[in-house]
Amino acid sequence: MTALAAPPNAPGKGRMPQDPPGRRTRRVGKGGAGRTMKGGWLSYLILGFALLISAFPFYWTIVAASRSNADLAQVPPSLLPGPNLIKNFEQVLEEADIGKALLNSLIVSSSITLGTVLCCTLAGFAFAKLRFRGRGALLTLTIGTMMIPPQLGVIPLFMLIAELQWVNQLQAVILPGLVSAFGVFFMRQYLVQSLPDELIEAARVDGASTARIFWSIVIPIARPGMAVLGMLTFMTAWNDFFWPIIALSSQEPTVQVALRQLGGGYVNDQSVIMAGTLLGTLPVLLVFGLLGRQIVGGIMQGAVKG
């Protein structure tokens, strides 16, 4: 019997073989266990080409913002930045109140983002982990609202804000955007995969209330998903044009409303419009720079768990 006993470190018996010292390998899923993922030159070539294609529209915005309208009309157009960037910025500031528009957009987008992230996380936690009567029907009704075109609700919504005397005021844009059906569904799916039921049951045994569980357990676990939802919501609110152009005027504009005033006259000055667009894009890039790590981490965590 002693001859059949395998040594503790034999391959396929006992513990898994250890990697040599100084060498770390990344093990993949069940189908490719034990194999190291390496990117070849073809992968880097494809990724580099995709990066150039993705970054070219932003680069062209910089080029067009630094050129004159006559330069942009040439065929073929120049692909290098020109000397008129500061001049075009000054013309943007003269033709539109871009400073007030940036401040208004920052207030509107930040308020909508905070409200959406908080409300959607609360609703997502309720749909994912709490048991109450009518939960399935209410979730189906919430998801069903995503199928309704937003244009159908414009007239009743405008009548409501007119009754409240909120026309041309920022709360007319902020309050309708504080909760979204997509955000509720997104956070519900994230918490179903990321928050174990056993963790909530253990907290219940320790005497924690639902509010304490939400603030002490749900919020830390849901933070990557909240960052992704916050970024998506901020970009959507910042780039929204349809509802702000109805509810607001040029005296109280957001960035998208202010850009409509640029390049006026007999011939549209595309270089000035692109300069205004570049100014309006910078805050979004700043937000992505601040939340980039959380966003990428949240997307990767969701991809691995999915």
PDB file of C-alpha atoms in Angstrom:
ATOM      1  CA  MET A   1       0.000   0.000   0.000  1.00  0.00           C
ATOM      2  CA  THR A   2       2.854   2.311   0.628  1.00  0.00           C
ATOM      3  CA  ALA A   3       4.041   1.813  -2.989  1.00  0.00           C
ATOM      4  CA  LEU A   4       0.736   3.336  -4.307  1.00  0.00           C
ATOM      5  CA  ALA A   5       1.013   6.519  -2.298  1.00  0.00           C
ATOM      6  CA  ALA A   6       1.970   9.473  -4.529  1.00  0.00           C
ATOM      7  CA  PRO A   7       4.376  12.187  -3.293  1.00  0.00           C
ATOM      8  CA  PRO A   8       2.625  15.364  -2.068  1.00  0.00           C
ATOM      9  CA  ASN A   9       3.928  17.559  -4.912  1.00  0.00           C
ATOM     10  CA  ALA A  10       3.385  15.084  -7.757  1.00  0.00           C
ATOM     11  CA  PRO A  11       1.559  16.570 -10.807  1.00  0.00           C
ATOM     12  CA  GLY A  12      -2.150  15.823 -10.725  1.00  0.00           C
ATOM     13  CA  LYS A  13      -2.129  14.807  -7.047  1.00  0.00           C
ATOM     14  CA  GLY A  14      -2.472  16.956  -3.967  1.00  0.00           C
ATOM     15  CA  ARG A  15      -1.608  20.629  -4.350  1.00  0.00           C
ATOM     16  CA  MET A  16      -1.329  22.493  -7.648  1.00  0.00           C
ATOM     17  CA  PRO A  17       2.247  22.835  -9.002  1.00  0.00           C
ATOM     18  CA  GLN A  18       3.817  26.149  -8.045  1.00  0.00           C
ATOM     19  CA  ASP A  19       5.238  28.662 -10.523  1.00  0.00           C
ATOM     20  CA  PRO A  20       9.020  29.092 -10.529  1.00  0.00           C
ATOM     21  CA  PRO A  21      10.266  31.896  -8.261  1.00  0.00           C
ATOM     22  CA  GLY A  22      10.365  35.293  -9.962  1.00  0.00           C
ATOM     23  CA  ARG A  23       7.860  34.314 -12.681  1.00  0.00           C
ATOM     24  CA  ARG A  24       4.167  35.230 -12.440  1.00  0.00           C
ATOM     25  CA  THR A  25       1.593  33.845 -14.834  1.00  0.00           C
ATOM     26  CA  ARG A  26      -2.064  34.746 -15.202  1.00  0.00           C
ATOM     27  CA  ARG A  27      -4.428  31.816 -15.203  1.00  0.00           C
ATOM     28  CA  VAL A  28      -7.598  32.132 -17.235  1.00  0.00           C
ATOM     29  CA  GLY A  29     -10.996  30.490 -16.962  1.00  0.00           C
ATOM     30  CA  LYS A  30     -11.996  26.877 -16.995  1.00  0.00           C
ATOM     31  CA  GLY A  31     -11.415  26.351 -20.706  1.00  0.00           C
ATOM     32  CA  GLY A  32      -7.868  27.737 -20.654  1.00  0.00           C
ATOM     33  CA  ALA A  33      -6.698  26.925 -17.122  1.00  0.00           C
ATOM     34  CA  GLY A  34      -2.946  27.124 -16.692  1.00  0.00           C
ATOM     35  CA  ARG A  35      -2.243  29.013 -19.935  1.00  0.00           C
ATOM     36  CA  THR A  36      -0.648  32.443 -20.055  1.00  0.00           C
ATOM     37  CA  MET A  37      -2.420  35.152 -22.113  1.00  0.00           C
ATOM     38  CA  LYS A  38       0.031  36.942 -24.397  1.00  0.00           C
ATOM     39  CA  GLY A  39      -0.695  39.530 -27.053  1.00  0.00           C
ATOM     40  CA  GLY A  40       1.061  39.097 -30.390  1.00  0.00           C
ATOM     41  CA  TRP A  41       2.131  41.815 -32.835  1.00  0.00           C
ATOM     42  CA  LEU A  42      -1.135  41.413 -34.764  1.00  0.00           C
ATOM     43  CA  SER A  43      -3.169  42.161 -31.639  1.00  0.00           C
ATOM     44  CA  TYR A  44      -1.166  45.312 -30.939  1.00  0.00           C
ATOM     45  CA  LEU A  45      -1.477  46.348 -34.601  1.00  0.00           C
ATOM     46  CA  ILE A  46      -5.272  45.983 -34.514  1.00  0.00           C
ATOM     47  CA  LEU A  47      -5.508  47.788 -31.171  1.00  0.00           C
ATOM     48  CA  GLY A  48      -3.299  50.613 -32.429  1.00  0.00           C
ATOM     49  CA  PHE A  49      -5.400  51.001 -35.578  1.00  0.00           C
ATOM     50  CA  ALA A  50      -8.617  51.029 -33.529  1.00  0.00           C
ATOM     51  CA  LEU A  51      -7.076  53.665 -31.227  1.00  0.00           C
ATOM     52  CA  LEU A  52      -6.213  55.909 -34.179  1.00  0.00           C
ATOM     53  CA  ILE A  53      -9.708  55.575 -35.651  1.00  0.00           C
ATOM     54  CA  SER A  54     -11.313  56.346 -32.281  1.00  0.00           C
ATOM     55  CA  ALA A  55      -9.102  59.357 -31.514  1.00  0.00           C
ATOM     56  CA  PHE A  56      -9.247  60.944 -34.987  1.00  0.00           C
ATOM     57  CA  PRO A  57     -12.613  62.796 -34.500  1.00  0.00           C
ATOM     58  CA  PHE A  58     -11.253  64.536 -31.383  1.00  0.00           C
ATOM     59  CA  TYR A  59      -7.981  65.338 -33.173  1.00  0.00           C
ATOM     60  CA  TRP A  60      -9.912  66.775 -36.119  1.00  0.00           C
ATOM     61  CA  THR A  61     -11.909  68.946 -33.700  1.00  0.00           C
ATOM     62  CA  ILE A  62      -8.627  70.427 -32.433  1.00  0.00           C
ATOM     63  CA  VAL A  63      -7.384  70.962 -36.018  1.00  0.00           C
ATOM     64  CA  ALA A  64     -10.640  72.604 -37.151  1.00  0.00           C
ATOM     65  CA  ALA A  65     -10.781  74.795 -34.021  1.00  0.00           C
ATOM     66  CA  SER A  66      -7.291  76.102 -34.743  1.00  0.00           C
ATOM     67  CA  ARG A  67      -7.934  76.927 -38.417  1.00  0.00           C
ATOM     68  CA  SER A  68      -9.993  79.545 -40.245  1.00  0.00           C
ATOM     69  CA  ASN A  69     -13.206  78.824 -42.108  1.00  0.00           C
ATOM     70  CA  ALA A  70     -11.368  79.317 -45.449  1.00  0.00           C
ATOM     71  CA  ASP A  71      -8.758  76.719 -44.452  1.00  0.00           C
ATOM     72  CA  LEU A  72     -11.481  74.167 -43.738  1.00  0.00           C
ATOM     73  CA  ALA A  73     -12.997  74.763 -47.188  1.00  0.00           C
ATOM     74  CA  GLN A  74      -9.783  73.742 -48.986  1.00  0.00           C
ATOM     75  CA  VAL A  75      -9.576  70.394 -50.748  1.00  0.00           C
ATOM     76  CA  PRO A  76      -7.759  68.423 -49.447  1.00  0.00           C
ATOM     77  CA  PRO A  77      -7.937  70.050 -45.981  1.00  0.00           C
ATOM     78  CA  SER A  78      -4.847  70.389 -43.845  1.00  0.00           C
ATOM     79  CA  LEU A  79      -4.477  67.759 -41.126  1.00  0.00           C
ATOM     80  CA  LEU A  80      -2.147  69.844 -38.950  1.00  0.00           C
ATOM     81  CA  PRO A  81      -3.240  72.376 -36.279  1.00  0.00           C
ATOM     82  CA  GLY A  82      -3.217  76.061 -37.300  1.00  0.00           C
ATOM     83  CA  PRO A  83      -2.507  79.354 -35.481  1.00  0.00           C
ATOM     84  CA  ASN A  84      -6.117  80.546 -34.910  1.00  0.00           C
ATOM     85  CA  LEU A  85      -7.043  78.589 -31.784  1.00  0.00           C
ATOM     86  CA  ILE A  86      -6.901  81.547 -29.363  1.00  0.00           C
ATOM     87  CA  LYS A  87      -8.647  83.844 -31.860  1.00  0.00           C
ATOM     88  CA  ASN A  88     -11.489  81.342 -32.299  1.00  0.00           C
ATOM     89  CA  PHE A  89     -11.805  80.928 -28.537  1.00  0.00           C
ATOM     90  CA  GLU A  90     -12.128  84.716 -28.167  1.00  0.00           C
ATOM     91  CA  GLN A  91     -14.823  84.796 -30.855  1.00  0.00           C
ATOM     92  CA  VAL A  92     -16.694  82.022 -29.034  1.00  0.00           C
ATOM     93  CA  LEU A  93     -16.683  84.081 -25.847  1.00  0.00           C
ATOM     94  CA  GLU A  94     -17.971  87.124 -27.776  1.00  0.00           C
ATOM     95  CA  GLU A  95     -20.821  85.370 -29.586  1.00  0.00           C
ATOM     96  CA  ALA A  96     -22.132  83.260 -26.697  1.00  0.00           C
ATOM     97  CA  ASP A  97     -22.127  83.392 -22.929  1.00  0.00           C
ATOM     98  CA  ILE A  98     -20.069  80.225 -22.845  1.00  0.00           C
ATOM     99  CA  GLY A  99     -18.880  80.765 -19.266  1.00  0.00           C
ATOM    100  CA  LYS A 100     -22.440  80.830 -17.917  1.00  0.00           C
ATOM    101  CA  ALA A 101     -23.332  77.914 -20.197  1.00  0.00           C
ATOM    102  CA  LEU A 102     -20.463  75.825 -18.795  1.00  0.00           C
ATOM    103  CA  LEU A 103     -21.514  76.650 -15.229  1.00  0.00           C
ATOM    104  CA  ASN A 104     -25.153  75.794 -15.947  1.00  0.00           C
ATOM    105  CA  SER A 105     -24.200  72.532 -17.649  1.00  0.00           C
ATOM    106  CA  LEU A 106     -21.949  71.634 -14.722  1.00  0.00           C
ATOM    107  CA  ILE A 107     -24.774  72.301 -12.224  1.00  0.00           C
ATOM    108  CA  VAL A 108     -27.344  70.404 -14.288  1.00  0.00           C
ATOM    109  CA  SER A 109     -25.118  67.427 -15.125  1.00  0.00           C
ATOM    110  CA  SER A 110     -23.714  67.081 -11.592  1.00  0.00           C
ATOM    111  CA  SER A 111     -27.173  67.288  -9.992  1.00  0.00           C
ATOM    112  CA  ILE A 112     -28.643  64.743 -12.406  1.00  0.00           C
ATOM    113  CA  THR A 113     -25.649  62.443 -11.913  1.00  0.00           C
ATOM    114  CA  LEU A 114     -25.817  62.527  -8.108  1.00  0.00           C
ATOM    115  CA  GLY A 115     -29.591  62.034  -8.075  1.00  0.00           C
ATOM    116  CA  THR A 116     -29.530  59.245 -10.641  1.00  0.00           C
ATOM    117  CA  VAL A 117     -26.690  57.321  -8.965  1.00  0.00           C
ATOM    118  CA  LEU A 118     -28.295  57.523  -5.508  1.00  0.00           C
ATOM    119  CA  CYS A 119     -31.897  56.834  -6.552  1.00  0.00           C
ATOM    120  CA  CYS A 120     -30.993  54.083  -9.027  1.00  0.00           C
ATOM    121  CA  THR A 121     -28.723  52.350  -6.489  1.00  0.00           C
ATOM    122  CA  LEU A 122     -31.529  52.391  -3.919  1.00  0.00           C
ATOM    123  CA  ALA A 123     -34.051  51.063  -6.427  1.00  0.00           C
ATOM    124  CA  GLY A 124     -31.586  48.513  -7.807  1.00  0.00           C
ATOM    125  CA  PHE A 125     -30.876  47.217  -4.282  1.00  0.00           C
ATOM    126  CA  ALA A 126     -34.606  46.889  -3.607  1.00  0.00           C
ATOM    127  CA  PHE A 127     -35.253  44.988  -6.838  1.00  0.00           C
ATOM    128  CA  ALA A 128     -32.168  42.790  -6.444  1.00  0.00           C
ATOM    129  CA  LYS A 129     -32.198  41.780  -2.763  1.00  0.00           C
ATOM    130  CA  LEU A 130     -35.432  42.767  -1.036  1.00  0.00           C
ATOM    131  CA  ARG A 131     -38.586  40.665  -1.155  1.00  0.00           C
ATOM    132  CA  PHE A 132     -41.921  42.479  -1.470  1.00  0.00           C
ATOM    133  CA  ARG A 133     -45.242  41.901  -3.186  1.00  0.00           C
ATOM    134  CA  GLY A 134     -45.401  42.948  -6.843  1.00  0.00           C
ATOM    135  CA  ARG A 135     -41.630  43.174  -7.260  1.00  0.00           C
ATOM    136  CA  GLY A 136     -41.580  41.361 -10.607  1.00  0.00           C
ATOM    137  CA  ALA A 137     -44.473  43.352 -12.071  1.00  0.00           C
ATOM    138  CA  LEU A 138     -42.984  46.642 -10.905  1.00  0.00           C
ATOM    139  CA  LEU A 139     -39.592  45.763 -12.404  1.00  0.00           C
ATOM    140  CA  THR A 140     -41.233  44.794 -15.702  1.00  0.00           C
ATOM    141  CA  LEU A 141     -43.135  48.094 -15.730  1.00  0.00           C
ATOM    142  CA  THR A 142     -39.909  50.007 -15.038  1.00  0.00           C
ATOM    143  CA  ILE A 143     -38.043  48.272 -17.862  1.00  0.00           C
ATOM    144  CA  GLY A 144     -41.030  48.768 -20.166  1.00  0.00           C
ATOM    145  CA  THR A 145     -40.744  52.548 -19.839  1.00  0.00           C
ATOM    146  CA  MET A 146     -37.453  52.338 -21.747  1.00  0.00           C
ATOM    147  CA  MET A 147     -39.467  51.386 -24.842  1.00  0.00           C
ATOM    148  CA  ILE A 148     -41.396  54.702 -24.812  1.00  0.00           C
ATOM    149  CA  PRO A 149     -39.789  57.427 -26.991  1.00  0.00           C
ATOM    150  CA  PRO A 150     -38.946  60.477 -24.858  1.00  0.00           C
ATOM    151  CA  GLN A 151     -40.566  62.757 -27.453  1.00  0.00           C
ATOM    152  CA  LEU A 152     -44.000  61.453 -26.416  1.00  0.00           C
ATOM    153  CA  GLY A 153     -43.677  62.969 -22.954  1.00  0.00           C
ATOM    154  CA  VAL A 154     -42.470  66.406 -23.997  1.00  0.00           C
ATOM    155  CA  ILE A 155     -45.854  68.158 -24.234  1.00  0.00           C
ATOM    156  CA  PRO A 156     -47.240  66.972 -20.849  1.00  0.00           C
ATOM    157  CA  LEU A 157     -43.866  67.654 -19.226  1.00  0.00           C
ATOM    158  CA  PHE A 158     -43.744  71.189 -20.630  1.00  0.00           C
ATOM    159  CA  MET A 159     -47.323  71.823 -19.478  1.00  0.00           C
ATOM    160  CA  LEU A 160     -46.310  70.660 -16.001  1.00  0.00           C
ATOM    161  CA  ILE A 161     -43.246  72.908 -15.711  1.00  0.00           C
ATOM    162  CA  ALA A 162     -45.255  75.827 -17.141  1.00  0.00           C
ATOM    163  CA  GLU A 163     -47.872  75.256 -14.433  1.00  0.00           C
ATOM    164  CA  LEU A 164     -45.074  75.298 -11.844  1.00  0.00           C
ATOM    165  CA  GLN A 165     -43.563  78.437 -13.480  1.00  0.00           C
ATOM    166  CA  TRP A 166     -40.228  76.680 -13.990  1.00  0.00           C
ATOM    167  CA  VAL A 167     -39.747  77.613 -17.649  1.00  0.00           C
ATOM    168  CA  ASN A 168     -36.220  78.958 -18.263  1.00  0.00           C
ATOM    169  CA  GLN A 169     -35.072  77.691 -14.852  1.00  0.00           C
ATOM    170  CA  LEU A 170     -32.508  74.943 -14.283  1.00  0.00           C
ATOM    171  CA  GLN A 171     -34.772  72.784 -12.099  1.00  0.00           C
ATOM    172  CA  ALA A 172     -36.941  72.236 -15.160  1.00  0.00           C
ATOM    173  CA  VAL A 173     -34.050  70.251 -16.645  1.00  0.00           C
ATOM    174  CA  ILE A 174     -32.723  68.707 -13.427  1.00  0.00           C
ATOM    175  CA  LEU A 175     -35.809  67.183 -11.808  1.00  0.00           C
ATOM    176  CA  PRO A 176     -37.074  65.128 -14.795  1.00  0.00           C
ATOM    177  CA  GLY A 177     -33.652  63.463 -15.084  1.00  0.00           C
ATOM    178  CA  LEU A 178     -33.061  62.398 -11.477  1.00  0.00           C
ATOM    179  CA  VAL A 179     -34.113  58.764 -12.081  1.00  0.00           C
ATOM    180  CA  SER A 180     -33.762  56.642 -15.204  1.00  0.00           C
ATOM    181  CA  ALA A 181     -35.142  53.187 -15.951  1.00  0.00           C
ATOM    182  CA  PHE A 182     -31.825  52.192 -17.502  1.00  0.00           C
ATOM    183  CA  GLY A 183     -29.983  53.150 -14.309  1.00  0.00           C
ATOM    184  CA  VAL A 184     -32.357  51.101 -12.135  1.00  0.00           C
ATOM    185  CA  PHE A 185     -31.960  48.062 -14.373  1.00  0.00           C
ATOM    186  CA  PHE A 186     -28.164  48.528 -14.577  1.00  0.00           C
ATOM    187  CA  MET A 187     -27.705  48.699 -10.790  1.00  0.00           C
ATOM    188  CA  ARG A 188     -30.125  45.835 -10.204  1.00  0.00           C
ATOM    189  CA  GLN A 189     -28.130  43.569 -12.527  1.00  0.00           C
ATOM    190  CA  TYR A 190     -24.843  44.691 -10.975  1.00  0.00           C
ATOM    191  CA  LEU A 191     -25.988  43.994  -7.405  1.00  0.00           C
ATOM    192  CA  VAL A 192     -27.500  40.614  -8.304  1.00  0.00           C
ATOM    193  CA  GLN A 193     -24.045  39.468  -9.461  1.00  0.00           C
ATOM    194  CA  SER A 194     -21.840  41.307  -6.978  1.00  0.00           C
ATOM    195  CA  LEU A 195     -23.718  41.195  -3.646  1.00  0.00           C
ATOM    196  CA  PRO A 196     -24.062  37.711  -2.052  1.00  0.00           C
ATOM    197  CA  ASP A 197     -27.292  36.968  -0.207  1.00  0.00           C
ATOM    198  CA  GLU A 198     -25.282  35.405   2.621  1.00  0.00           C
ATOM    199  CA  LEU A 199     -23.677  38.787   3.364  1.00  0.00           C
ATOM    200  CA  ILE A 200     -27.075  40.420   3.849  1.00  0.00           C
ATOM    201  CA  GLU A 201     -28.334  37.507   5.963  1.00  0.00           C
ATOM    202  CA  ALA A 202     -25.247  37.747   8.188  1.00  0.00           C
ATOM    203  CA  ALA A 203     -25.889  41.463   8.670  1.00  0.00           C
ATOM    204  CA  ARG A 204     -29.521  40.716   9.542  1.00  0.00           C
ATOM    205  CA  VAL A 205     -28.379  38.206  12.168  1.00  0.00           C
ATOM    206  CA  ASP A 206     -26.141  40.897  13.673  1.00  0.00           C
ATOM    207  CA  GLY A 207     -29.176  43.168  13.980  1.00  0.00           C
ATOM    208  CA  ALA A 208     -28.448  45.614  11.149  1.00  0.00           C
ATOM    209  CA  SER A 209     -31.395  47.487   9.665  1.00  0.00           C
ATOM    210  CA  THR A 210     -32.019  47.808   5.927  1.00  0.00           C
ATOM    211  CA  ALA A 211     -30.693  51.370   5.921  1.00  0.00           C
ATOM    212  CA  ARG A 212     -27.519  50.277   7.761  1.00  0.00           C
ATOM    213  CA  ILE A 213     -27.029  47.399   5.307  1.00  0.00           C
ATOM    214  CA  PHE A 214     -27.375  49.804   2.380  1.00  0.00           C
ATOM    215  CA  TRP A 215     -24.856  52.355   3.636  1.00  0.00           C
ATOM    216  CA  SER A 216     -22.323  49.922   5.179  1.00  0.00           C
ATOM    217  CA  ILE A 217     -22.449  46.960   2.771  1.00  0.00           C
ATOM    218  CA  VAL A 218     -24.225  47.832  -0.480  1.00  0.00           C
ATOM    219  CA  ILE A 219     -22.529  51.176  -1.173  1.00  0.00           C
ATOM    220  CA  PRO A 220     -18.912  49.865  -0.887  1.00  0.00           C
ATOM    221  CA  ILE A 221     -19.657  46.846  -3.082  1.00  0.00           C
ATOM    222  CA  ALA A 222     -21.633  48.864  -5.648  1.00  0.00           C
ATOM    223  CA  ARG A 223     -19.027  51.640  -5.947  1.00  0.00           C
ATOM    224  CA  PRO A 224     -17.531  50.493  -9.333  1.00  0.00           C
ATOM    225  CA  GLY A 225     -21.008  50.120 -10.831  1.00  0.00           C
ATOM    226  CA  MET A 226     -22.022  53.512  -9.454  1.00  0.00           C
ATOM    227  CA  ALA A 227     -18.942  55.083 -11.068  1.00  0.00           C
ATOM    228  CA  VAL A 228     -19.835  53.595 -14.461  1.00  0.00           C
ATOM    229  CA  LEU A 229     -23.454  54.739 -14.151  1.00  0.00           C
ATOM    230  CA  GLY A 230     -22.297  58.178 -13.004  1.00  0.00           C
ATOM    231  CA  MET A 231     -20.021  58.617 -16.008  1.00  0.00           C
ATOM    232  CA  LEU A 232     -22.688  57.492 -18.475  1.00  0.00           C
ATOM    233  CA  THR A 233     -25.286  59.744 -16.839  1.00  0.00           C
ATOM    234  CA  PHE A 234     -22.969  62.764 -16.758  1.00  0.00           C
ATOM    235  CA  MET A 235     -22.140  62.398 -20.465  1.00  0.00           C
ATOM    236  CA  THR A 236     -25.818  61.978 -21.383  1.00  0.00           C
ATOM    237  CA  ALA A 237     -26.879  65.015 -19.345  1.00  0.00           C
ATOM    238  CA  TRP A 238     -23.976  67.115 -20.648  1.00  0.00           C
ATOM    239  CA  ASN A 239     -24.708  66.311 -24.305  1.00  0.00           C
ATOM    240  CA  ASP A 240     -28.500  66.535 -24.017  1.00  0.00           C
ATOM    241  CA  PHE A 241     -29.904  69.089 -26.435  1.00  0.00           C
ATOM    242  CA  PHE A 242     -33.553  68.185 -27.054  1.00  0.00           C
ATOM    243  CA  TRP A 243     -35.164  68.965 -23.690  1.00  0.00           C
ATOM    244  CA  PRO A 244     -32.889  71.916 -22.658  1.00  0.00           C
ATOM    245  CA  ILE A 245     -33.606  73.741 -25.939  1.00  0.00           C
ATOM    246  CA  ILE A 246     -37.331  73.518 -25.079  1.00  0.00           C
ATOM    247  CA  ALA A 247     -37.177  74.317 -21.368  1.00  0.00           C
ATOM    248  CA  LEU A 248     -34.395  76.936 -21.432  1.00  0.00           C
ATOM    249  CA  SER A 249     -33.592  80.050 -23.460  1.00  0.00           C
ATOM    250  CA  SER A 250     -30.433  81.868 -24.522  1.00  0.00           C
ATOM    251  CA  GLN A 251     -30.562  83.879 -21.254  1.00  0.00           C
ATOM    252  CA  GLU A 252     -30.099  80.711 -19.176  1.00  0.00           C
ATOM    253  CA  PRO A 253     -28.325  78.289 -21.555  1.00  0.00           C
ATOM    254  CA  THR A 254     -26.503  75.032 -21.177  1.00  0.00           C
ATOM    255  CA  VAL A 255     -23.474  74.310 -23.378  1.00  0.00           C
ATOM    256  CA  GLN A 256     -25.502  72.625 -26.095  1.00  0.00           C
ATOM    257  CA  VAL A 257     -27.966  75.531 -26.188  1.00  0.00           C
ATOM    258  CA  ALA A 258     -25.115  78.055 -26.313  1.00  0.00           C
ATOM    259  CA  LEU A 259     -23.389  76.244 -29.192  1.00  0.00           C
ATOM    260  CA  ARG A 260     -26.509  76.848 -31.273  1.00  0.00           C
ATOM    261  CA  GLN A 261     -25.710  80.591 -31.202  1.00  0.00           C
ATOM    262  CA  LEU A 262     -22.210  80.176 -32.680  1.00  0.00           C
ATOM    263  CA  GLY A 263     -21.212  80.597 -36.308  1.00  0.00           C
ATOM    264  CA  GLY A 264     -24.234  82.707 -37.204  1.00  0.00           C
ATOM    265  CA  GLY A 265     -24.513  84.988 -40.247  1.00  0.00           C
ATOM    266  CA  TYR A 266     -24.739  84.323 -43.971  1.00  0.00           C
ATOM    267  CA  VAL A 267     -21.993  81.675 -43.829  1.00  0.00           C
ATOM    268  CA  ASN A 268     -21.599  79.359 -40.846  1.00  0.00           C
ATOM    269  CA  ASP A 269     -18.109  79.685 -39.388  1.00  0.00           C
ATOM    270  CA  GLN A 270     -17.280  76.045 -38.794  1.00  0.00           C
ATOM    271  CA  SER A 271     -13.967  76.837 -37.088  1.00  0.00           C
ATOM    272  CA  VAL A 272     -15.751  78.885 -34.387  1.00  0.00           C
ATOM    273  CA  ILE A 273     -18.339  76.142 -33.910  1.00  0.00           C
ATOM    274  CA  MET A 274     -15.563  73.571 -33.509  1.00  0.00           C
ATOM    275  CA  ALA A 275     -13.767  75.839 -31.036  1.00  0.00           C
ATOM    276  CA  GLY A 276     -16.948  76.041 -28.953  1.00  0.00           C
ATOM    277  CA  THR A 277     -17.362  72.286 -29.221  1.00  0.00           C
ATOM    278  CA  LEU A 278     -13.803  71.817 -27.985  1.00  0.00           C
ATOM    279  CA  LEU A 279     -14.491  74.034 -24.973  1.00  0.00           C
ATOM    280  CA  GLY A 280     -17.643  72.072 -24.234  1.00  0.00           C
ATOM    281  CA  THR A 281     -15.807  68.746 -24.433  1.00  0.00           C
ATOM    282  CA  LEU A 282     -13.047  69.555 -21.946  1.00  0.00           C
ATOM    283  CA  PRO A 283     -15.168  69.088 -18.742  1.00  0.00           C
ATOM    284  CA  VAL A 284     -16.271  65.638 -19.923  1.00  0.00           C
ATOM    285  CA  LEU A 285     -12.637  64.647 -20.450  1.00  0.00           C
ATOM    286  CA  LEU A 286     -11.845  65.967 -16.959  1.00  0.00           C
ATOM    287  CA  VAL A 287     -14.581  63.812 -15.401  1.00  0.00           C
ATOM    288  CA  PHE A 288     -13.327  60.763 -17.271  1.00  0.00           C
ATOM    289  CA  GLY A 289      -9.810  61.474 -16.069  1.00  0.00           C
ATOM    290  CA  LEU A 290     -10.998  61.612 -12.437  1.00  0.00           C
ATOM    291  CA  LEU A 291     -13.237  58.508 -12.625  1.00  0.00           C
ATOM    292  CA  GLY A 292     -11.334  56.584 -15.304  1.00  0.00           C
ATOM    293  CA  ARG A 293      -9.876  53.951 -12.968  1.00  0.00           C
ATOM    294  CA  GLN A 294     -13.242  53.274 -11.302  1.00  0.00           C
ATOM    295  CA  ILE A 295     -14.978  53.105 -14.686  1.00  0.00           C
ATOM    296  CA  VAL A 296     -12.521  50.658 -16.230  1.00  0.00           C
ATOM    297  CA  GLY A 297     -12.508  48.585 -13.031  1.00  0.00           C
ATOM    298  CA  GLY A 298     -16.293  48.462 -12.973  1.00  0.00           C
ATOM    299  CA  ILE A 299     -16.545  47.462 -16.614  1.00  0.00           C
ATOM    300  CA  MET A 300     -13.891  44.744 -16.199  1.00  0.00           C
ATOM    301  CA  GLN A 301     -15.539  43.439 -13.023  1.00  0.00           C
ATOM    302  CA  GLY A 302     -18.882  43.253 -14.769  1.00  0.00           C
ATOM    303  CA  ALA A 303     -17.312  41.527 -17.772  1.00  0.00           C
ATOM    304  CA  VAL A 304     -15.583  38.878 -15.623  1.00  0.00           C
ATOM    305  CA  LYS A 305     -18.697  38.212 -13.563  1.00  0.00           C
ATOM    306  CA  GLY A 306     -20.879  38.123 -16.697  1.00  0.00           C
TER     307      GLY A 306
END
